[in-house]
Amino acid sequence: MDARKAVRANAPGLEDRARNIRRHALRMGEVQGQGYIAQALGIADVLAVAYFHALAYRPDDPAWEGRDRFLLSVGHYAIALYAALIEAGIVPEAELETYGTDDSRLPMSGMASYTPGMEISGGSLGIGLGIAVGMALGLKRKASDRFVYTLMSDGELDEGPVWEAAMSAGHHRLDNLICIVDVNRMQADGPSTGVLNFEPLPDKWQAFGWFAQRVDGNDIAALVAAFDAARNHAEPKPRVILCDTRMAKGVPFLETREKSHFLRVEPHEWALAIAALDEGRTA
Amino acid sequence: MSRARRAPWRGVPQQAADPGRPRLTTSAMIASIAGPDQRTRPAPFGHALVELARTRPEVLGLTADLAKYTDLHVFAQAHPDRFYQMGMAEQLLMLAAAGLAHEGFVPFVTTYAAFASRRTFDFVSQGIAEEGLPVKICCALPGLTTGYGPSHQATEDLAIFRGMPDLVIVDPCDALDIEQAVPAIAAHDGPVYMRLLRGQVPLVLDEYDYRFELGRAKLLRDGAEVLIISAGFMTMRALEAAKRLEADRVSAAVLHCPTIKPLDEATILREAGRSGRLVVVAENHSVIGGLGEAVAGTLLRAGVVPPRFRQVALPNAFLDAGALPTLHDRYGISADAMVRSIRGWL
């Protein structure tokens, strides 16, 4: 059965899904004592909408031909995608205890050869969108009506091949390709505006032949509308959803901490963070 | 302080050139390596791919604005619905091929060897090879097969690609080798890099009891004093050199080794282990990191040490522009130069 329909019938709400994804990510962060937790917390709402509103998949058959493809170009967001895969029932929850440890199926950077539900090995930043172009061409050859989604970070926009792929997707009118960009404005060396300015983003994508939307990436209702619009848009164009997100969203004391690419969390703070997450639920 | 180039320039001003020596002209981008009276076949890669595609519907063709210059246009004309023009974007070319392979297709992608090796290495490594995807990267202008200079002369493509895990590497000799290699590399369930000869491609190996087999080196002729281990069109040169040496009563064997990786170590060890022969490895590639060093490592690891080991290969340098016959002679990979070298080593 189509997981999407099953979810709709008796499901927790998308806010609950997003909170669960954040909780899984925080537990993995605690195991490793570190991780790209600020990014995971920031992108959790996008992943909740993707996996519990938009995507078709079968949890017990990650290679099901009829699935929508979801590519993680930004490999170090693996902690976030593992959390979503756990919430979706593709990876067992107990396995999060192994995150980033020897011989785990959940390594620090996402790779297709390790993890069920991981479509590609991202990590060498900027490669996901080009692979997505090939997959979208391939699905059209097979007369499939499935979508290819690819999640990339705003920092990946610095990479040249992203724009080769963007131009190609426009040229080939890939209306089955949906690119999601996490615009959190923070890169390894600091704020994106100082590293390499990528604005104005919607104008750039539109100029490359894309249907572009820019939304608050932590507003679930806005995300649902954007995913629906991306899937249902009539023009034969690829689609991009530019998601402005807040790093560490959902854990107030981390949200206000000085932002960095690799957020520092003290050992005792993981439990506090999960508690803060749950407080947010009752507040 | 500016580092702008100043004299001496690499070229020679007309007034300074030797008036007694004719200057050959650089031909089109891809000069044929066929000699004037040599038998050839046109576009063997393109025709072999068309033939393969008849029975393999999953075979596709992709290029980065170089269909005509890699003989892929033959495939594009025969199967227009299975041909993708990806634009002059080699990084995307490799990634899109990876995506198509993820969806069950077998993409043959073409560009020039210099661009595939130097420009797209990471995309082949992480997009294709790490995933074990069956993408077949077939590249024209390997080694020194153009007179356009270092931008297009892929003198180190084998050195670059040999370091990539799980990538099979093939350097065919002639039209027959290419025709037989195409279905063989398609049958291999993994990534392949193959060097191409395009246009009017020499036909040589039909005179020998030979068939291309992926991963196998084949002894084309035997000889008591010299063993030439060669790949690519240097096997053609080695066969020519062996004939000329025979006229001087020097007996040379030629072991054709078109699969550079994985190397047919058993055959190489068996042949090199026969006592007393001068071992010469001949390749259209830099002396660094190609077949020569691969063979040398194989021999040393096995404790097989021939009395003399030499390489016929391109120097570790950015090579000159000019006409191919001039350059092949200058850098020692013409048949004439090879015969001279081997005589000197005996």
XYZ file of C-alpha atoms in Angstrom:
629
model
C 0.000 0.000 0.000
C 1.062 3.540 -0.691
C 2.647 4.810 2.511
C 1.328 8.281 1.865
C -2.271 7.073 2.026
C -1.634 4.990 5.123
C -0.118 7.982 6.826
C -3.051 10.179 5.977
C -5.571 7.715 7.363
C -4.379 7.490 10.967
C -1.393 9.695 11.297
C 0.169 11.990 13.803
C 0.137 15.558 12.530
C 3.050 17.001 10.599
C 4.071 19.069 13.652
C 4.349 15.831 15.637
C 6.380 14.259 12.842
C 8.732 17.215 12.776
C 9.175 17.072 16.551
C 9.872 13.334 16.389
C 12.456 13.914 13.664
C 14.140 16.520 15.887
C 14.081 14.134 18.832
C 15.637 11.287 16.826
C 18.329 13.694 15.611
C 19.102 14.931 19.120
C 19.401 11.352 20.376
C 21.862 10.589 17.569
C 23.771 13.742 18.397
C 24.019 12.593 21.990
C 25.440 9.223 20.907
C 28.165 10.854 18.893
C 28.593 13.829 21.226
C 28.536 16.075 18.187
C 26.967 16.420 14.790
C 25.337 18.783 12.395
C 22.513 19.188 14.861
C 21.724 22.828 14.123
C 21.109 21.961 10.469
C 19.054 18.893 11.413
C 16.811 20.906 13.715
C 16.480 23.584 11.047
C 15.460 21.228 8.228
C 13.161 18.952 10.289
C 9.960 20.697 9.170
C 10.934 20.354 5.505
C 11.656 16.634 5.982
C 8.385 16.114 7.854
C 6.425 17.629 4.970
C 8.487 15.688 2.416
C 8.141 12.270 4.070
C 4.633 12.614 5.538
C 2.876 14.764 2.984
C 4.604 14.665 -0.393
C 6.624 11.504 -1.016
C 5.324 8.119 -2.106
C 7.351 5.238 -0.656
C 7.066 1.826 0.959
C 8.894 1.581 4.277
C 9.494 -2.147 3.868
C 10.716 -1.800 0.263
C 13.031 1.201 -0.091
C 13.855 0.202 -3.696
C 10.192 0.067 -4.772
C 10.112 1.239 -8.392
C 7.011 3.343 -7.782
C 8.622 5.503 -5.097
C 9.466 9.146 -5.396
C 13.249 9.562 -5.274
C 14.669 11.748 -2.500
C 18.362 12.565 -2.935
C 20.459 13.951 -0.111
C 23.046 16.044 -1.895
C 24.210 17.670 1.321
C 25.726 14.535 2.807
C 26.457 15.946 6.253
C 22.707 16.398 6.790
C 22.633 12.601 7.103
C 21.714 12.909 10.781
C 18.552 14.730 9.709
C 17.663 12.271 6.959
C 18.315 9.271 9.233
C 15.875 10.848 11.695
C 13.291 11.144 8.931
C 13.952 7.576 7.723
C 13.505 6.338 11.302
C 10.269 8.285 11.676
C 9.119 6.880 8.319
C 9.817 3.315 9.451
C 12.510 2.695 6.845
C 15.300 2.463 9.447
C 14.532 0.879 12.861
C 14.510 3.406 15.707
C 16.832 1.267 17.825
C 19.523 1.737 15.218
C 19.985 5.406 16.062
C 22.125 4.247 18.978
C 24.744 3.251 16.394
C 24.961 6.644 14.655
C 28.518 7.427 13.601
C 30.011 4.383 15.341
C 32.197 1.685 13.794
C 30.315 -0.580 11.369
C 27.082 1.402 11.695
C 24.660 1.670 8.799
C 24.343 5.337 9.803
C 27.736 6.969 9.081
C 28.380 10.668 9.625
C 28.011 11.488 5.922
C 25.176 9.893 3.965
C 26.028 7.121 1.505
C 23.740 4.916 -0.561
C 25.907 1.870 0.090
C 25.270 2.070 3.852
C 21.687 3.055 4.533
C 18.278 1.837 3.346
C 16.389 4.736 1.819
C 19.537 6.718 1.001
C 19.380 7.087 -2.763
C 22.862 8.482 -3.465
C 26.204 9.144 -1.834
C 26.230 12.895 -1.395
C 28.826 14.712 0.600
C 31.059 15.908 -2.180
C 28.959 19.003 -2.270
C 27.224 20.055 -5.443
C 26.752 16.632 -7.026
C 23.132 15.872 -6.097
C 21.339 18.097 -8.575
C 23.262 16.700 -11.556
C 22.402 13.141 -10.533
C 18.804 14.257 -10.076
C 18.801 15.537 -13.664
C 19.858 12.088 -14.878
C 17.271 10.345 -12.701
C 14.528 12.691 -13.909
C 15.510 11.965 -17.520
C 15.520 8.258 -16.679
C 12.062 8.346 -15.091
C 10.701 10.097 -18.173
C 12.258 7.390 -20.377
C 10.416 4.821 -18.265
C 7.174 6.825 -18.542
C 7.095 7.003 -14.741
C 5.027 9.723 -13.082
C 7.257 9.789 -9.994
C 9.188 12.846 -8.857
C 12.864 13.277 -8.095
C 13.456 15.478 -5.042
C 16.914 16.642 -4.126
C 17.843 18.423 -0.929
C 20.828 20.732 -1.059
C 22.245 23.388 1.213
C 22.609 27.016 0.231
C 26.385 26.612 0.509
C 26.255 24.122 -2.366
C 25.137 26.991 -4.590
C 28.800 28.035 -4.613
C 29.604 24.934 -6.680
C 29.711 25.314 -10.472
C 28.141 21.956 -11.369
C 24.963 22.987 -9.552
C 24.458 25.624 -12.234
C 25.354 23.232 -15.047
C 22.595 21.004 -13.700
C 20.178 23.911 -13.203
C 20.656 25.008 -16.824
C 20.252 21.435 -18.038
C 17.044 20.840 -16.063
C 15.574 23.988 -17.583
C 16.721 22.976 -21.057
C 15.194 19.513 -20.748
C 12.007 20.902 -19.119
C 12.251 18.462 -16.228
C 8.860 19.013 -14.614
C 9.403 15.857 -12.533
C 12.351 17.404 -10.680
C 11.874 19.280 -7.401
C 14.957 20.858 -5.856
C 14.802 21.908 -2.221
C 17.406 24.403 -1.012
C 17.966 24.865 2.701
C 18.742 28.558 2.987
C 20.164 28.838 6.505
C 22.848 31.344 5.496
C 25.670 29.622 7.359
C 28.668 27.901 5.775
C 31.804 26.267 7.123
C 33.713 29.543 7.227
C 30.841 31.727 8.393
C 27.766 33.571 7.150
C 27.065 32.952 3.466
C 26.827 36.638 2.686
C 30.517 36.927 3.513
C 31.622 33.622 1.943
C 30.021 33.991 -1.491
C 26.833 35.921 -1.997
C 24.189 33.803 -3.728
C 21.293 36.287 -3.775
C 18.965 37.098 -5.455
C 18.025 33.437 -5.377
C 14.545 33.307 -6.951
C 15.717 35.496 -9.843
C 18.668 33.211 -10.518
C 16.555 30.048 -10.649
C 13.837 31.688 -12.717
C 16.450 32.889 -15.184
C 17.588 29.261 -15.545
C 14.048 28.225 -16.502
C 12.720 27.042 -13.139
C 9.427 27.532 -11.303
C 10.780 29.080 -8.102
C 9.094 29.510 -4.728
C 10.604 30.977 -1.585
C 9.030 30.006 1.736
C 9.603 30.029 5.469
C 11.158 26.601 5.852
C 9.942 26.320 9.423
C 6.301 27.069 8.621
C 4.643 23.715 7.988
C 1.509 25.115 6.400
C 3.601 27.206 4.009
C 5.732 24.175 3.178
C 2.697 22.005 2.473
C 1.402 24.662 0.102
C 4.785 24.987 -1.588
C 5.231 21.219 -2.064
C 1.681 21.007 -3.465
C 2.323 23.904 -5.812
C 5.618 22.360 -6.935
C 3.968 19.034 -7.701
C 0.925 20.519 -9.410
C 2.496 23.388 -11.326
C 1.287 23.285 -14.925
C 4.306 24.674 -16.783
C 6.847 22.151 -18.110
C 9.630 23.454 -15.872
C 11.744 22.039 -13.062
C 10.718 23.287 -9.635
C 12.749 24.736 -6.790
C 11.595 25.441 -3.244
C 13.918 27.886 -1.507
C 13.406 27.285 2.205
C 14.569 29.975 4.618
C 15.272 28.050 7.792
C 16.486 28.879 11.295
C 19.347 26.744 12.493
C 18.637 24.811 15.709
C 14.920 25.567 15.356
C 12.794 24.045 18.125
C 15.373 24.189 20.925
C 15.325 27.794 22.158
C 18.628 27.765 24.053
C 20.401 26.422 20.950
C 18.542 28.772 18.589
C 20.003 31.741 20.444
C 23.497 30.298 20.735
C 26.070 31.838 18.467
C 25.412 30.165 15.135
C 28.048 28.118 13.487
C 28.356 25.387 10.907
C 29.201 22.849 13.599
C 27.167 23.760 16.660
C 28.859 22.994 19.952
C 26.669 21.132 22.460
C 27.945 20.195 25.937
C 27.420 16.584 27.057
C 24.754 17.492 29.608
C 22.842 19.642 27.145
C 21.440 16.871 24.928
C 18.881 15.829 27.522
C 18.073 19.479 28.154
C 17.545 19.969 24.443
C 15.085 17.067 24.231
C 13.283 18.449 27.264
C 13.131 21.865 25.619
C 11.698 20.262 22.500
C 8.940 18.633 24.533
C 8.267 21.874 26.380
C 7.652 23.483 23.019
C 4.954 20.899 22.416
C 2.974 21.791 25.546
C 3.655 25.506 25.348
C 55.347 41.597 -9.689
C 53.981 40.265 -12.920
C 54.749 36.728 -14.018
C 53.705 37.447 -17.599
C 55.518 35.253 -20.106
C 58.569 36.660 -21.780
C 60.915 35.195 -24.352
C 62.043 32.578 -25.053
C 58.721 31.320 -26.421
C 58.349 27.594 -27.052
C 57.909 28.024 -30.798
C 60.607 29.084 -33.239
C 60.225 32.311 -35.275
C 60.108 31.659 -39.020
C 63.404 33.418 -39.698
C 65.192 31.202 -37.215
C 63.846 27.895 -38.516
C 66.045 25.453 -40.389
C 65.241 26.203 -44.064
C 66.309 22.717 -45.071
C 63.700 21.011 -42.886
C 60.062 21.033 -44.029
C 57.555 22.079 -41.386
C 54.546 19.765 -41.205
C 51.248 21.441 -40.444
C 49.081 20.632 -37.486
C 46.020 18.903 -38.896
C 42.483 19.191 -37.579
C 41.874 18.645 -33.901
C 41.849 14.888 -34.261
C 44.407 13.731 -36.740
C 44.109 10.128 -37.843
C 46.981 8.035 -36.574
C 46.668 5.815 -39.640
C 49.637 5.687 -41.960
C 49.142 6.604 -45.650
C 48.703 3.031 -46.926
C 47.148 1.548 -43.841
C 43.829 -0.275 -43.844
C 41.212 1.531 -41.758
C 37.598 1.331 -40.688
C 35.438 4.401 -40.163
C 34.025 5.248 -36.719
C 34.315 1.764 -35.185
C 33.085 2.977 -31.774
C 29.933 4.586 -33.154
C 29.029 1.604 -35.321
C 29.735 -0.913 -32.568
C 27.510 1.045 -30.181
C 24.681 1.118 -32.723
C 25.015 -2.644 -33.112
C 25.054 -3.193 -29.342
C 22.009 -0.982 -28.854
C 19.953 -3.189 -31.149
C 19.858 -5.911 -28.514
C 20.394 -3.821 -25.357
C 17.509 -1.328 -25.024
C 19.004 0.073 -21.814
C 22.086 1.367 -23.679
C 22.079 5.161 -24.047
C 24.537 7.707 -25.469
C 25.465 11.004 -23.824
C 27.993 13.628 -24.790
C 29.209 17.068 -23.776
C 29.074 18.827 -27.158
C 31.509 16.375 -28.761
C 29.321 13.812 -30.528
C 30.920 14.444 -33.903
C 34.418 14.289 -32.475
C 33.938 11.030 -30.596
C 31.968 9.153 -33.311
C 28.886 9.196 -31.080
C 27.039 11.034 -33.842
C 26.702 7.664 -35.584
C 24.723 6.417 -32.583
C 22.764 9.675 -32.361
C 21.650 9.294 -35.980
C 20.661 5.655 -35.560
C 18.961 6.078 -32.166
C 18.001 9.744 -31.783
C 15.601 8.956 -28.933
C 18.415 7.328 -26.948
C 20.936 10.112 -27.383
C 21.354 12.983 -24.901
C 23.190 16.167 -25.741
C 24.239 17.452 -22.302
C 25.989 20.603 -23.444
C 29.601 21.551 -22.852
C 29.292 20.629 -19.179
C 31.442 17.618 -18.399
C 30.716 17.571 -14.674
C 26.994 17.425 -15.388
C 27.662 14.827 -18.096
C 29.069 12.406 -15.518
C 26.399 13.144 -12.912
C 23.490 12.822 -15.342
C 24.953 9.517 -16.525
C 25.064 8.424 -12.884
C 21.400 9.361 -12.470
C 20.408 7.421 -15.585
C 22.410 4.429 -14.364
C 20.592 4.638 -11.010
C 17.389 4.218 -13.012
C 18.639 1.055 -14.699
C 20.189 2.359 -17.904
C 23.702 1.752 -19.255
C 24.982 5.163 -20.388
C 27.931 5.468 -22.757
C 29.310 8.979 -22.277
C 31.846 10.650 -24.521
C 34.130 13.640 -24.307
C 37.870 14.164 -24.647
C 40.169 12.243 -22.329
C 41.760 15.411 -20.963
C 38.405 16.750 -19.777
C 37.115 13.459 -18.392
C 40.252 12.819 -16.382
C 41.295 16.280 -15.237
C 37.934 18.035 -14.971
C 35.455 15.409 -13.846
C 37.486 13.191 -11.546
C 35.443 13.812 -8.392
C 32.169 13.374 -10.260
C 33.261 10.044 -11.689
C 34.636 8.982 -8.303
C 31.709 9.935 -6.073
C 28.840 10.020 -8.553
C 29.669 6.825 -10.452
C 32.461 4.597 -9.126
C 31.685 4.715 -5.405
C 28.142 3.627 -6.287
C 29.390 0.879 -8.644
C 27.254 2.231 -11.476
C 27.617 0.826 -15.025
C 28.594 4.063 -16.766
C 30.968 3.622 -19.731
C 33.199 6.667 -20.185
C 34.648 6.582 -23.715
C 37.085 9.341 -24.538
C 38.790 10.540 -27.673
C 42.240 12.176 -27.773
C 43.998 9.876 -25.315
C 47.689 10.482 -24.710
C 49.332 12.249 -27.628
C 46.737 12.062 -30.407
C 46.325 15.756 -31.117
C 48.769 18.497 -31.956
C 46.797 21.173 -30.124
C 49.017 21.180 -27.067
C 48.563 20.341 -23.378
C 44.956 21.583 -23.093
C 43.852 18.641 -25.236
C 46.699 16.131 -24.822
C 45.629 13.675 -22.121
C 49.110 12.414 -21.403
C 48.274 11.504 -17.787
C 44.691 10.184 -18.022
C 45.699 6.643 -17.077
C 47.739 7.891 -14.115
C 44.744 9.874 -12.914
C 42.162 7.134 -13.376
C 44.265 4.193 -12.175
C 43.914 5.507 -8.638
C 40.146 5.242 -8.712
C 38.834 2.087 -7.009
C 36.529 -0.211 -8.991
C 37.096 1.604 -12.296
C 38.001 -0.706 -15.180
C 40.368 0.912 -17.706
C 40.719 -0.124 -21.348
C 43.128 1.160 -24.003
C 42.268 -0.544 -27.318
C 44.700 -0.784 -30.220
C 42.665 -0.516 -33.399
C 39.225 -0.701 -35.018
C 38.837 -4.405 -34.303
C 39.775 -3.959 -30.656
C 37.260 -1.127 -30.248
C 34.465 -3.055 -31.978
C 34.972 -6.035 -29.695
C 35.558 -3.984 -26.555
C 32.249 -2.112 -26.788
C 30.006 -5.121 -26.046
C 32.568 -6.438 -23.543
C 32.595 -3.277 -21.431
C 28.798 -3.082 -21.647
C 28.608 -6.611 -20.255
C 30.765 -5.609 -17.268
C 28.439 -4.555 -14.427
C 30.410 -1.539 -13.271
C 32.140 1.669 -14.363
C 34.609 1.650 -17.247
C 36.952 4.211 -18.741
C 37.915 3.441 -22.337
C 40.304 5.384 -24.533
C 38.949 5.925 -28.033
C 40.417 6.236 -31.479
C 37.956 7.893 -33.823
C 37.472 8.713 -37.479
C 39.443 6.483 -39.871
C 40.884 4.030 -37.368
C 43.655 1.612 -38.360
C 42.838 -2.077 -38.688
C 45.732 -4.291 -37.637
C 44.709 -7.025 -35.253
C 42.649 -8.983 -37.810
C 45.966 -10.302 -39.100
C 46.539 -12.068 -35.793
C 44.797 -14.846 -33.917
C 43.245 -12.334 -31.564
C 40.015 -11.576 -29.800
C 39.438 -8.833 -27.217
C 38.672 -10.187 -23.769
C 38.200 -7.809 -20.864
C 41.004 -8.310 -18.340
C 43.176 -10.431 -20.648
C 46.542 -9.704 -22.236
C 47.208 -11.566 -25.484
C 50.514 -12.623 -26.993
C 50.364 -11.491 -30.622
C 53.781 -12.741 -31.633
C 56.568 -14.533 -29.832
C 60.255 -13.671 -29.763
C 63.399 -14.732 -27.925
C 65.288 -11.507 -27.230
C 62.765 -8.767 -26.553
C 59.339 -8.759 -24.899
C 57.272 -5.681 -25.710
C 54.264 -5.235 -23.438
C 52.006 -2.616 -24.974
C 48.543 -1.075 -24.983
C 46.541 1.209 -27.237
C 47.893 2.100 -30.644
C 51.399 1.491 -29.313
C 50.670 -2.202 -29.908
C 50.375 -1.317 -33.599
C 53.720 0.442 -33.358
C 55.199 -2.482 -31.418
C 54.140 -4.937 -34.125
C 55.732 -2.689 -36.773
C 58.896 -2.347 -34.680
C 59.046 -6.122 -34.175
C 58.877 -6.687 -37.948
C 61.735 -4.274 -38.559
C 63.822 -5.769 -35.769
C 63.234 -9.198 -37.291
C 64.930 -7.953 -40.470
C 67.955 -7.277 -38.266
C 67.648 -10.797 -36.814
C 66.380 -9.465 -33.493
C 63.475 -11.548 -32.294
C 60.792 -9.579 -30.418
C 57.567 -10.762 -28.799
C 54.538 -8.480 -28.473
C 52.109 -8.880 -25.577
C 49.047 -6.690 -26.118
C 47.542 -5.570 -22.841
C 44.413 -3.532 -23.637
C 42.952 -3.807 -20.148
C 45.081 -1.488 -18.022
C 43.066 -2.219 -14.901
C 42.590 -4.823 -13.659
C 45.903 -5.877 -15.133
C 46.321 -9.441 -16.411
C 49.101 -10.045 -13.911
C 49.286 -13.808 -14.468
C 50.042 -13.469 -18.178
C 52.482 -10.607 -17.642
C 54.362 -12.542 -14.949
C 54.448 -15.650 -17.097
C 55.870 -13.821 -20.115
C 58.244 -11.549 -18.202
C 59.436 -14.515 -16.176
C 60.834 -16.258 -19.228
C 64.555 -15.816 -18.821
C 66.817 -13.294 -20.371
C 64.592 -11.042 -22.453
C 64.726 -7.284 -22.543
C 61.297 -6.143 -21.274
C 59.960 -2.974 -22.904
C 56.614 -1.479 -21.919
C 55.235 0.766 -24.663
C 52.344 3.144 -24.120
C 50.800 6.313 -25.461
C 50.997 7.943 -22.027
C 53.300 9.681 -19.605
C 56.141 7.633 -18.198
C 54.475 8.254 -14.825
C 51.542 6.225 -13.610
C 50.531 4.290 -16.709
C 51.016 0.734 -17.982
C 54.796 0.858 -17.503
C 54.653 1.527 -13.794
C 51.727 -0.878 -13.408
C 53.811 -3.661 -14.996
C 56.909 -2.706 -12.998
C 54.968 -2.880 -9.734
C 53.490 -6.226 -10.681
C 56.922 -7.672 -11.466
C 58.582 -6.341 -8.309
C 55.793 -7.490 -6.002
C 56.099 -10.996 -7.471
C 59.891 -11.002 -7.306
C 60.182 -11.283 -11.084
C 63.068 -9.058 -12.113
C 63.967 -9.086 -15.800
C 67.614 -8.336 -16.595
C 66.597 -5.097 -18.288
C 63.331 -3.140 -18.039
C 62.665 -0.084 -20.222
C 59.737 2.193 -21.041
C 58.688 3.659 -24.347
C 56.426 6.419 -23.093
C 55.861 10.149 -23.188
C 58.011 12.343 -20.962
C 56.641 13.835 -17.746
C 56.211 17.231 -19.391
C 53.694 19.528 -21.017
C 54.251 18.520 -24.618
C 54.715 20.648 -27.701
C 52.060 21.660 -30.194
C 52.594 20.650 -33.812
C 52.018 17.858 -36.313
C 51.481 14.397 -34.847
C 54.170 12.569 -36.886
C 56.701 15.168 -35.766
C 55.603 14.908 -32.153
C 55.454 11.103 -32.084
C 58.999 11.007 -33.404
C 60.163 13.758 -31.045
C 58.794 11.969 -27.996
C 59.846 8.473 -28.993
C 56.515 6.778 -29.701
C 56.755 6.496 -33.509
C 57.740 3.094 -34.909
C 61.035 4.588 -36.093
C 61.860 6.009 -32.687
C 60.855 2.789 -30.982
C 63.139 0.701 -33.195
C 65.999 3.121 -32.497
C 65.402 2.910 -28.751
C 65.219 -0.879 -28.643
C 68.367 -1.275 -30.742
C 70.124 1.029 -28.300
C 69.014 -1.057 -25.334
C 70.110 -4.417 -26.768
